[in-house]
Amino acid sequence: MVNSYKVQVLHFSNILEIEGARTTRDFEALLDAMEYGSQSGMSDDEKREMCILSLQDLEPEEAAYQVLKHDMADLLRDGQMRNAAGEMQDEKLWEEYSNSTLHERFFNAGSLLYAALPKSFPKPDAVRLELEVTAVGAGAKHLLKNVNNETFLVRLLADGMDDHAILHRLYGDQLSGKSFPNAAEVVWTVRAEPVGEDAVKLEIISSGYWLDALERTKSYESTAYADET
């Protein structure tokens, strides 16, 4: 049986940073890496501000390297981080880096670098999307109870886009198939809030690379489904 949903696009906006993506411990570690000195007595806001000021004291490429070394040393080699640090001044690596599973991390790095050096780095432009999804029929309700399932969410989003959207052109076979292994790289963060028994309100954040195709969409119907388990 095919599940059916009615989707309303409540809000579409561009954001400069993802709230809560960077913690006070991140700023402390970056200050230590830049040899700031004692942080005793500093408030959380002061640590963030001093981190930004310390990045401003560096050349743009070195500032980018310091942020990437903190954010991605567990995933990239030193040479890869240095290459990316140079590229970040001209390219939106949260859309263009070859390994798309790292796009969210590159966005968070780019957000901090833009806050410190806005003349040297591209303006961050992720998308925050708010949807209200209503199940049509009792059979469709069960997927709304587990809306963190990326394979369901990405198919839900894709149903509101035309066939020329990047998501359809790159992953058309996965969207219509039984397995969508790349779904997790499309949805960066999701928050869900129940709205009655048959509906849920979603806040989804991802790259405009994926979500810009929904910018002018107001409502649509979906037959989204999750991967078979």
Coordinates of C-alpha atoms in Angstrom, one line a residue, residues 17-139:
E17 CA 25.3 29.3 10.9
I18 CA 23.7 26.3 12.5
E19 CA 22.6 27.1 16.0
G20 CA 24.5 24.9 18.5
A21 CA 26.9 23.5 16.0
R22 CA 29.9 24.9 17.8
T23 CA 30.3 24.6 21.6
T24 CA 32.3 26.5 24.1
R25 CA 34.7 23.6 24.2
D26 CA 35.3 24.1 20.5
F27 CA 36.3 27.7 21.1
E28 CA 38.5 26.8 24.0
A29 CA 40.3 24.2 21.9
L30 CA 40.8 26.6 19.1
L31 CA 42.2 29.3 21.4
D32 CA 44.6 26.7 22.8
A33 CA 45.7 25.8 19.3
M34 CA 46.3 29.5 18.5
E35 CA 48.3 29.8 21.7
Y36 CA 46.0 32.5 23.1
G37 CA 47.0 31.9 26.7
S38 CA 45.0 31.7 29.9
Q39 CA 41.2 31.7 29.5
S40 CA 40.5 31.8 33.2
G41 CA 37.6 34.0 34.1
M42 CA 36.3 34.4 30.6
S43 CA 32.6 33.9 29.9
D44 CA 31.4 31.6 27.1
D45 CA 30.6 34.7 24.9
E46 CA 34.0 36.1 25.6
K47 CA 35.7 32.9 24.5
R48 CA 33.8 33.0 21.2
E49 CA 34.7 36.6 20.7
M50 CA 38.3 36.1 21.5
C51 CA 38.4 33.1 19.1
I52 CA 37.1 35.3 16.3
L53 CA 39.7 38.0 17.1
S54 CA 42.5 35.5 17.2
L55 CA 41.5 34.2 13.8
Q56 CA 41.5 37.8 12.5
D57 CA 45.2 38.0 13.6
L58 CA 46.1 35.2 11.2
E59 CA 46.4 35.1 7.4
P60 CA 43.2 33.8 5.9
E61 CA 44.7 30.5 4.8
E62 CA 46.3 29.9 8.2
A63 CA 43.0 30.8 9.9
A64 CA 41.2 28.3 7.7
Y65 CA 43.8 25.6 8.4
Q66 CA 43.4 26.1 12.2
V67 CA 39.7 25.7 12.0
L68 CA 39.8 22.7 9.7
K69 CA 42.5 21.0 11.9
H70 CA 40.1 21.3 14.9
D71 CA 37.0 20.2 12.9
M72 CA 38.4 17.5 10.6
A73 CA 41.7 16.1 11.8
D74 CA 39.9 12.8 12.4
L75 CA 38.8 12.6 8.8
L76 CA 41.4 14.4 6.6
R77 CA 45.1 14.2 6.2
D78 CA 47.2 17.3 7.0
G79 CA 47.9 17.9 3.3
Q80 CA 44.2 17.6 2.5
M81 CA 43.3 20.2 5.2
R82 CA 46.0 22.6 3.9
N83 CA 44.7 22.3 0.3
A84 CA 41.1 22.9 1.5
A85 CA 42.2 25.9 3.6
G86 CA 43.4 27.5 0.4
E87 CA 40.4 26.6 -1.6
M88 CA 37.9 27.9 1.0
Q89 CA 38.7 31.5 0.2
D90 CA 37.2 31.1 -3.2
E91 CA 34.9 28.1 -3.1
K92 CA 31.9 27.0 -1.1
L93 CA 33.3 23.7 -0.1
W94 CA 30.0 22.9 1.8
E95 CA 28.6 22.4 -1.7
E96 CA 31.7 21.6 -3.9
Y97 CA 34.0 19.3 -1.9
S98 CA 34.2 16.0 -3.5
N99 CA 33.3 14.0 -0.4
S100 CA 29.8 15.2 0.2
T101 CA 29.5 13.5 3.6
L102 CA 31.8 16.4 4.9
H103 CA 29.6 19.2 3.5
E104 CA 28.0 20.0 6.9
R105 CA 31.4 20.2 8.6
F106 CA 32.7 22.5 5.9
F107 CA 29.7 24.7 6.3
N108 CA 30.3 25.0 10.1
A109 CA 34.0 25.8 9.4
G110 CA 33.0 28.4 6.8
S111 CA 30.5 30.0 9.2
L112 CA 33.2 30.7 11.8
L113 CA 35.7 31.9 9.2
Y114 CA 33.1 34.2 7.7
A115 CA 32.3 35.6 11.1
A116 CA 36.0 36.4 11.6
L117 CA 37.1 37.3 8.1
P118 CA 34.1 38.2 5.9
K119 CA 36.2 39.8 3.2
S120 CA 38.2 36.7 2.7
F121 CA 35.7 33.9 2.7
P122 CA 32.4 33.2 0.9
K123 CA 29.2 34.1 2.7
P124 CA 27.6 30.9 4.2
D125 CA 24.2 30.2 2.7
A126 CA 22.7 27.0 4.1
V127 CA 18.9 26.6 4.0
R128 CA 16.5 26.3 6.9
L129 CA 13.2 24.8 5.8
E130 CA 10.1 24.4 7.9
L131 CA 7.4 21.9 6.8
E132 CA 4.1 20.6 8.1
V133 CA 3.5 17.1 7.0
T134 CA 0.1 15.5 7.3
A135 CA -0.5 11.7 6.9
V136 CA -3.4 10.9 4.6
G137 CA -4.9 7.7 5.9
A138 CA -4.0 5.6 8.9
G139 CA -1.3 3.6 7.1

